[in-house]
């Protein structure tokens, strides 16, 4: 588990550095997804399986897809076909593939269930859920109101100007 | 059973990720990159909460992470809506263009 933690930490830091030095926006987004997945592995090694799953599903899944849609809507990358070909020919894919391969190796290592590598002290889904809907129920309600406000304001902000009349 | 991960190392990692996100916010001029760096910073905060929660084996760290996740989702939705509106009005994603207040 120690080894998994440090490997994932190195992957996360390298991927994050790549995010802030990239000039190509889609590349940066892929590196960001990689960084978030590495942090999900770190959550698992720290004994927080629910947080790891949420990180992979909500952060790396939903929020990053939102980013991708907006980048597509803004159409920041023109002439994509030629660019794509140039990227595949270049060496740009080696580093992200390598970092993702490290994460895959960690995943396989955990799934193979090597003896002597017992799971960390886990705070399971049950404990989190019980507290979430026990003492923290007000915070959950506030979070739902926040999400509703975010939904409405995002809809309002992203509307085309001049569509108010309808 | 290997030893537990020292809490300092987790916090150091969270600090490194937070600083990287801060550097991104301060140096990049493309607003989409700024928003992505903000995500990195929020994520680092969540990591610090998880580290603390696992240190004391309490569920509260994960609960705070869930709340941070909700905050990040709402923030990204509003931020991306603003970016779309900005691109429609100014045809750019450079935040320096927005530095002039006009009536």
mmCIF file of C-alpha atoms in Angstrom:
data_model
loop_
_atom_site.group_PDB
_atom_site.id
_atom_site.type_symbol
_atom_site.label_atom_id
_atom_site.label_comp_id
_atom_site.label_asym_id
_atom_site.label_seq_id
_atom_site.Cartn_x
_atom_site.Cartn_y
_atom_site.Cartn_z
ATOM 1 C CA UNK A 1 0.000 0.000 0.000
ATOM 2 C CA UNK A 2 2.915 2.326 0.731
ATOM 3 C CA UNK A 3 4.340 1.637 -2.713
ATOM 4 C CA UNK A 4 0.947 2.204 -4.353
ATOM 5 C CA UNK A 5 0.584 5.507 -2.525
ATOM 6 C CA UNK A 6 3.954 6.873 -3.567
ATOM 7 C CA UNK A 7 3.646 5.688 -7.183
ATOM 8 C CA UNK A 8 0.198 7.276 -7.489
ATOM 9 C CA UNK A 9 1.503 10.451 -5.843
ATOM 10 C CA UNK A 10 4.317 10.697 -8.402
ATOM 11 C CA UNK A 11 1.847 10.117 -11.241
ATOM 12 C CA UNK A 12 -0.492 12.779 -9.848
ATOM 13 C CA UNK A 13 2.254 15.385 -9.487
ATOM 14 C CA UNK A 14 3.715 14.737 -12.961
ATOM 15 C CA UNK A 15 0.259 14.855 -14.570
ATOM 16 C CA UNK A 16 -0.604 18.090 -12.746
ATOM 17 C CA UNK A 17 2.650 19.715 -13.846
ATOM 18 C CA UNK A 18 1.777 18.689 -17.399
ATOM 19 C CA UNK A 19 -1.657 20.295 -16.980
ATOM 20 C CA UNK A 20 -0.233 23.706 -16.177
ATOM 21 C CA UNK A 21 2.532 23.694 -18.794
ATOM 22 C CA UNK A 22 0.467 22.343 -21.689
ATOM 23 C CA UNK A 23 -0.507 24.725 -24.446
ATOM 24 C CA UNK A 24 -2.957 22.388 -26.104
ATOM 25 C CA UNK A 25 -6.191 22.545 -24.181
ATOM 26 C CA UNK A 26 -7.434 19.024 -24.900
ATOM 27 C CA UNK A 27 -4.078 17.522 -23.937
ATOM 28 C CA UNK A 28 -4.212 19.440 -20.675
ATOM 29 C CA UNK A 29 -7.692 18.070 -20.037
ATOM 30 C CA UNK A 30 -6.533 14.483 -20.566
ATOM 31 C CA UNK A 31 -3.625 15.068 -18.190
ATOM 32 C CA UNK A 32 -6.074 16.483 -15.660
ATOM 33 C CA UNK A 33 -8.230 13.355 -15.908
ATOM 34 C CA UNK A 34 -5.090 11.274 -15.356
ATOM 35 C CA UNK A 35 -4.197 13.351 -12.310
ATOM 36 C CA UNK A 36 -7.697 12.913 -10.857
ATOM 37 C CA UNK A 37 -7.583 9.151 -11.407
ATOM 38 C CA UNK A 38 -4.215 9.021 -9.643
ATOM 39 C CA UNK A 39 -5.728 10.917 -6.723
ATOM 40 C CA UNK A 40 -8.558 8.362 -6.702
ATOM 41 C CA UNK A 41 -5.952 5.612 -6.274
ATOM 42 C CA UNK A 42 -4.447 7.624 -3.409
ATOM 43 C CA UNK A 43 -7.882 7.816 -1.758
ATOM 44 C CA UNK A 44 -8.170 4.053 -1.996
ATOM 45 C CA UNK A 45 -4.770 3.510 -0.420
ATOM 46 C CA UNK A 46 -5.766 5.881 2.372
ATOM 47 C CA UNK A 47 -8.765 3.687 3.124
ATOM 48 C CA UNK A 48 -11.516 5.846 1.667
ATOM 49 C CA UNK A 49 -13.194 3.657 -0.991
ATOM 50 C CA UNK A 50 -16.331 5.784 -1.313
ATOM 51 C CA UNK A 51 -14.292 8.924 -1.938
ATOM 52 C CA UNK A 52 -12.176 7.043 -4.493
ATOM 53 C CA UNK A 53 -15.247 5.920 -6.422
ATOM 54 C CA UNK A 54 -16.790 9.403 -6.314
ATOM 55 C CA UNK A 55 -13.522 10.914 -7.500
ATOM 56 C CA UNK A 56 -13.413 8.564 -10.485
ATOM 57 C CA UNK A 57 -17.115 8.852 -11.371
ATOM 58 C CA UNK A 58 -18.000 12.463 -10.598
ATOM 59 C CA UNK A 59 -14.679 14.284 -11.034
ATOM 60 C CA UNK A 60 -12.930 12.320 -13.751
ATOM 61 C CA UNK A 61 -16.203 11.338 -15.376
ATOM 62 C CA UNK A 62 -18.870 14.000 -15.170
ATOM 63 C CA UNK A 63 -16.996 17.257 -14.532
ATOM 64 C CA UNK A 64 -14.302 16.560 -17.103
ATOM 65 C CA UNK A 65 -16.934 15.648 -19.718
ATOM 66 C CA UNK A 66 -18.495 19.048 -18.996
ATOM 67 C CA UNK A 67 -15.131 20.670 -19.734
ATOM 68 C CA UNK A 68 -14.832 18.647 -22.924
ATOM 69 C CA UNK A 69 -18.283 19.750 -24.120
ATOM 70 C CA UNK A 70 -17.452 23.393 -23.541
ATOM 71 C CA UNK A 71 -14.136 23.087 -25.346
ATOM 72 C CA UNK A 72 -16.003 21.500 -28.250
ATOM 73 C CA UNK A 73 -18.643 24.267 -28.173
ATOM 74 C CA UNK A 74 -16.001 26.973 -28.200
ATOM 75 C CA UNK A 75 -14.362 25.141 -31.084
ATOM 76 C CA UNK A 76 -10.896 26.147 -29.958
ATOM 77 C CA UNK A 77 -9.188 23.481 -32.016
ATOM 78 C CA UNK A 78 -9.581 24.008 -35.760
ATOM 79 C CA UNK A 79 -8.407 21.701 -38.527
ATOM 80 C CA UNK A 80 -8.746 18.811 -36.153
ATOM 81 C CA UNK A 81 -8.155 16.021 -38.630
ATOM 82 C CA UNK A 82 -4.709 17.149 -39.672
ATOM 83 C CA UNK A 83 -3.855 17.955 -36.072
ATOM 84 C CA UNK A 84 -4.971 14.539 -34.963
ATOM 85 C CA UNK A 85 -2.770 12.905 -37.528
ATOM 86 C CA UNK A 86 0.180 15.019 -36.495
ATOM 87 C CA UNK A 87 -0.366 14.152 -32.836
ATOM 88 C CA UNK A 88 -0.537 10.439 -33.479
ATOM 89 C CA UNK A 89 2.688 10.618 -35.449
ATOM 90 C CA UNK A 90 4.406 12.657 -32.758
ATOM 91 C CA UNK A 91 5.603 11.560 -29.381
ATOM 92 C CA UNK A 92 2.938 13.402 -27.418
ATOM 93 C CA UNK A 93 1.083 10.265 -26.433
ATOM 94 C CA UNK A 94 3.998 8.420 -24.830
ATOM 95 C CA UNK A 95 4.068 10.172 -21.455
ATOM 96 C CA UNK A 96 0.310 10.029 -20.758
ATOM 97 C CA UNK A 97 0.210 6.407 -21.903
ATOM 98 C CA UNK A 98 3.088 5.592 -19.551
ATOM 99 C CA UNK A 99 1.447 7.326 -16.587
ATOM 100 C CA UNK A 100 -1.887 5.633 -17.299
ATOM 101 C CA UNK A 101 -0.083 2.283 -17.569
ATOM 102 C CA UNK A 102 1.300 2.813 -14.059
ATOM 103 C CA UNK A 103 -2.242 3.339 -12.780
ATOM 104 C CA UNK A 104 -3.447 0.232 -14.637
ATOM 105 C CA UNK A 105 -0.631 -1.818 -13.129
ATOM 106 C CA UNK A 106 -1.648 -0.612 -9.662
ATOM 107 C CA UNK A 107 -5.263 -1.532 -10.342
ATOM 108 C CA UNK A 108 -4.298 -5.040 -11.472
ATOM 109 C CA UNK A 109 -2.022 -5.384 -8.450
ATOM 110 C CA UNK A 110 -4.862 -4.546 -6.093
ATOM 111 C CA UNK A 111 -7.362 -6.787 -7.901
ATOM 112 C CA UNK A 112 -5.009 -9.766 -7.911
ATOM 113 C CA UNK A 113 -5.157 -9.667 -4.127
ATOM 114 C CA UNK A 114 -1.566 -10.457 -3.318
ATOM 115 C CA UNK A 115 -1.189 -12.029 0.092
ATOM 116 C CA UNK A 116 0.325 -9.907 2.788
ATOM 117 C CA UNK A 117 -1.169 -6.793 1.252
ATOM 118 C CA UNK A 118 -4.222 -6.468 3.401
ATOM 119 C CA UNK A 119 -6.562 -3.613 2.700
ATOM 120 C CA UNK A 120 -5.890 -0.438 4.648
ATOM 121 C CA UNK A 121 -7.948 0.541 7.631
ATOM 122 C CA UNK A 122 -11.106 1.380 5.796
ATOM 123 C CA UNK A 123 -13.804 3.844 6.612
ATOM 124 C CA UNK A 124 -16.464 2.120 4.577
ATOM 125 C CA UNK A 125 -19.453 3.315 2.603
ATOM 126 C CA UNK A 126 -21.754 2.315 5.440
ATOM 127 C CA UNK A 127 -20.072 4.571 8.005
ATOM 128 C CA UNK A 128 -19.992 7.524 5.636
ATOM 129 C CA UNK A 129 -23.628 7.079 4.616
ATOM 130 C CA UNK A 130 -24.801 6.738 8.203
ATOM 131 C CA UNK A 131 -23.097 9.973 9.204
ATOM 132 C CA UNK A 132 -24.097 11.734 5.987
ATOM 133 C CA UNK A 133 -27.787 11.185 6.648
ATOM 134 C CA UNK A 134 -27.478 11.453 10.408
ATOM 135 C CA UNK A 135 -25.715 14.489 11.867
ATOM 136 C CA UNK A 136 -24.841 15.968 8.467
ATOM 137 C CA UNK A 137 -28.297 15.895 6.919
ATOM 138 C CA UNK A 138 -28.547 19.695 6.943
ATOM 139 C CA UNK A 139 -25.286 19.953 4.991
ATOM 140 C CA UNK A 140 -26.669 17.494 2.429
ATOM 141 C CA UNK A 141 -29.784 19.619 1.996
ATOM 142 C CA UNK A 142 -27.683 22.767 1.620
ATOM 143 C CA UNK A 143 -25.526 20.990 -0.966
ATOM 144 C CA UNK A 144 -28.624 20.054 -2.933
ATOM 145 C CA UNK A 145 -29.778 23.675 -2.895
ATOM 146 C CA UNK A 146 -26.307 24.724 -4.067
ATOM 147 C CA UNK A 147 -26.520 22.249 -6.946
ATOM 148 C CA UNK A 148 -29.963 23.542 -7.887
ATOM 149 C CA UNK A 149 -28.662 27.120 -7.876
ATOM 150 C CA UNK A 150 -25.699 26.037 -9.994
ATOM 151 C CA UNK A 151 -28.009 24.304 -12.455
ATOM 152 C CA UNK A 152 -30.292 27.291 -12.861
ATOM 153 C CA UNK A 153 -27.494 29.845 -13.140
ATOM 154 C CA UNK A 154 -25.553 27.709 -15.625
ATOM 155 C CA UNK A 155 -28.689 27.410 -17.757
ATOM 156 C CA UNK A 156 -29.302 31.129 -17.542
ATOM 157 C CA UNK A 157 -25.698 32.134 -18.235
ATOM 158 C CA UNK A 158 -25.124 29.827 -21.175
ATOM 159 C CA UNK A 159 -28.328 30.843 -22.937
ATOM 160 C CA UNK A 160 -28.013 32.625 -26.246
ATOM 161 C CA UNK A 161 -28.573 36.387 -25.916
ATOM 162 C CA UNK A 162 -31.878 37.401 -27.440
ATOM 163 C CA UNK A 163 -33.593 34.166 -26.506
ATOM 164 C CA UNK A 164 -35.374 35.876 -23.611
ATOM 165 C CA UNK A 165 -38.345 36.944 -25.679
ATOM 166 C CA UNK A 166 -39.666 33.447 -26.223
ATOM 167 C CA UNK B 1 0.577 -5.633 6.822
ATOM 168 C CA UNK B 2 2.749 -2.755 5.908
ATOM 169 C CA UNK B 3 2.802 0.342 8.008
ATOM 170 C CA UNK B 4 0.252 3.041 7.495
ATOM 171 C CA UNK B 5 1.065 5.935 5.231
ATOM 172 C CA UNK B 6 2.437 8.812 7.305
ATOM 173 C CA UNK B 7 -0.013 11.656 7.525
ATOM 174 C CA UNK B 8 2.720 14.210 6.756
ATOM 175 C CA UNK B 9 3.357 12.686 3.347
ATOM 176 C CA UNK B 10 -0.303 12.894 2.427
ATOM 177 C CA UNK B 11 -0.461 16.504 3.525
ATOM 178 C CA UNK B 12 2.767 17.295 1.647
ATOM 179 C CA UNK B 13 1.245 15.806 -1.489
ATOM 180 C CA UNK B 14 -1.895 17.875 -0.987
ATOM 181 C CA UNK B 15 0.283 20.966 -0.544
ATOM 182 C CA UNK B 16 2.246 20.247 -3.717
ATOM 183 C CA UNK B 17 -0.934 19.764 -5.743
ATOM 184 C CA UNK B 18 -2.451 22.922 -4.256
ATOM 185 C CA UNK B 19 0.667 24.959 -5.100
ATOM 186 C CA UNK B 20 0.694 23.608 -8.650
ATOM 187 C CA UNK B 21 -2.930 24.641 -9.046
ATOM 188 C CA UNK B 22 -2.136 28.079 -7.626
ATOM 189 C CA UNK B 23 0.768 28.481 -10.065
ATOM 190 C CA UNK B 24 -1.617 27.556 -12.866
ATOM 191 C CA UNK B 25 -4.190 30.114 -11.740
ATOM 192 C CA UNK B 26 -1.572 32.854 -11.500
ATOM 193 C CA UNK B 27 0.354 32.177 -14.700
ATOM 194 C CA UNK B 28 -2.122 31.004 -17.311
ATOM 195 C CA UNK B 29 -4.085 33.561 -19.283
ATOM 196 C CA UNK B 30 -6.551 31.193 -20.925
ATOM 197 C CA UNK B 31 -9.633 31.139 -18.729
ATOM 198 C CA UNK B 32 -10.295 27.451 -19.346
ATOM 199 C CA UNK B 33 -6.852 26.661 -17.944
ATOM 200 C CA UNK B 34 -7.560 28.898 -14.971
ATOM 201 C CA UNK B 35 -10.750 26.952 -14.261
ATOM 202 C CA UNK B 36 -8.901 23.647 -14.585
ATOM 203 C CA UNK B 37 -6.232 24.847 -12.146
ATOM 204 C CA UNK B 38 -9.002 25.816 -9.731
ATOM 205 C CA UNK B 39 -10.246 22.239 -9.994
ATOM 206 C CA UNK B 40 -6.763 20.996 -9.105
ATOM 207 C CA UNK B 41 -6.745 23.251 -6.034
ATOM 208 C CA UNK B 42 -10.173 22.083 -4.863
ATOM 209 C CA UNK B 43 -9.085 18.515 -5.393
ATOM 210 C CA UNK B 44 -5.996 19.089 -3.257
ATOM 211 C CA UNK B 45 -8.231 20.437 -0.477
ATOM 212 C CA UNK B 46 -10.334 17.283 -0.689
ATOM 213 C CA UNK B 47 -7.179 15.180 -0.510
ATOM 214 C CA UNK B 48 -6.135 16.952 2.685
ATOM 215 C CA UNK B 49 -9.545 16.194 4.208
ATOM 216 C CA UNK B 50 -9.311 12.529 3.217
ATOM 217 C CA UNK B 51 -5.807 12.274 4.701
ATOM 218 C CA UNK B 52 -7.008 13.734 7.976
ATOM 219 C CA UNK B 53 -10.076 11.506 7.980
ATOM 220 C CA UNK B 54 -7.987 8.389 7.444
ATOM 221 C CA UNK B 55 -5.533 9.457 10.139
ATOM 222 C CA UNK B 56 -8.265 9.461 12.787
ATOM 223 C CA UNK B 57 -10.340 6.771 11.056
ATOM 224 C CA UNK B 58 -13.429 8.932 11.040
ATOM 225 C CA UNK B 59 -16.004 9.265 8.288
ATOM 226 C CA UNK B 60 -16.085 13.061 8.519
ATOM 227 C CA UNK B 61 -13.168 13.492 6.125
ATOM 228 C CA UNK B 62 -15.026 11.686 3.365
ATOM 229 C CA UNK B 63 -18.177 13.669 4.117
ATOM 230 C CA UNK B 64 -16.260 16.915 3.697
ATOM 231 C CA UNK B 65 -14.878 15.532 0.447
ATOM 232 C CA UNK B 66 -18.397 14.830 -0.805
ATOM 233 C CA UNK B 67 -19.400 18.408 0.022
ATOM 234 C CA UNK B 68 -16.294 19.762 -1.749
ATOM 235 C CA UNK B 69 -17.233 17.616 -4.746
ATOM 236 C CA UNK B 70 -20.690 19.206 -4.825
ATOM 237 C CA UNK B 71 -19.135 22.649 -4.592
ATOM 238 C CA UNK B 72 -16.735 21.841 -7.433
ATOM 239 C CA UNK B 73 -19.563 20.600 -9.635
ATOM 240 C CA UNK B 74 -21.632 23.744 -9.086
ATOM 241 C CA UNK B 75 -18.590 25.967 -9.558
ATOM 242 C CA UNK B 76 -17.637 24.296 -12.821
ATOM 243 C CA UNK B 77 -21.185 24.550 -14.173
ATOM 244 C CA UNK B 78 -21.389 28.289 -13.437
ATOM 245 C CA UNK B 79 -17.808 28.931 -14.561
ATOM 246 C CA UNK B 80 -18.264 27.166 -17.864
ATOM 247 C CA UNK B 81 -21.514 29.056 -18.446
ATOM 248 C CA UNK B 82 -19.607 32.294 -17.884
ATOM 249 C CA UNK B 83 -16.859 31.151 -20.274
ATOM 250 C CA UNK B 84 -19.422 30.441 -22.989
ATOM 251 C CA UNK B 85 -20.986 33.873 -22.479
ATOM 252 C CA UNK B 86 -17.537 35.511 -22.504
ATOM 253 C CA UNK B 87 -16.616 33.774 -25.730
ATOM 254 C CA UNK B 88 -19.880 34.904 -27.334
ATOM 255 C CA UNK B 89 -19.344 38.533 -26.405
ATOM 256 C CA UNK B 90 -15.588 38.952 -26.825
ATOM 257 C CA UNK B 91 -14.635 36.063 -29.146
ATOM 258 C CA UNK B 92 -11.701 35.238 -26.914
ATOM 259 C CA UNK B 93 -10.792 33.258 -23.822
ATOM 260 C CA UNK B 94 -7.953 35.581 -22.778
ATOM 261 C CA UNK B 95 -8.698 36.992 -19.337
ATOM 262 C CA UNK B 96 -6.509 40.075 -19.910
ATOM 263 C CA UNK B 97 -9.079 41.288 -22.429
ATOM 264 C CA UNK B 98 -11.588 41.600 -19.603
ATOM 265 C CA UNK B 99 -9.345 43.910 -17.568
ATOM 266 C CA UNK B 100 -11.047 47.107 -18.759
ATOM 267 C CA UNK B 101 -14.261 48.189 -17.149
ATOM 268 C CA UNK B 102 -16.641 49.757 -19.602
ATOM 269 C CA UNK B 103 -20.081 51.100 -18.952
#
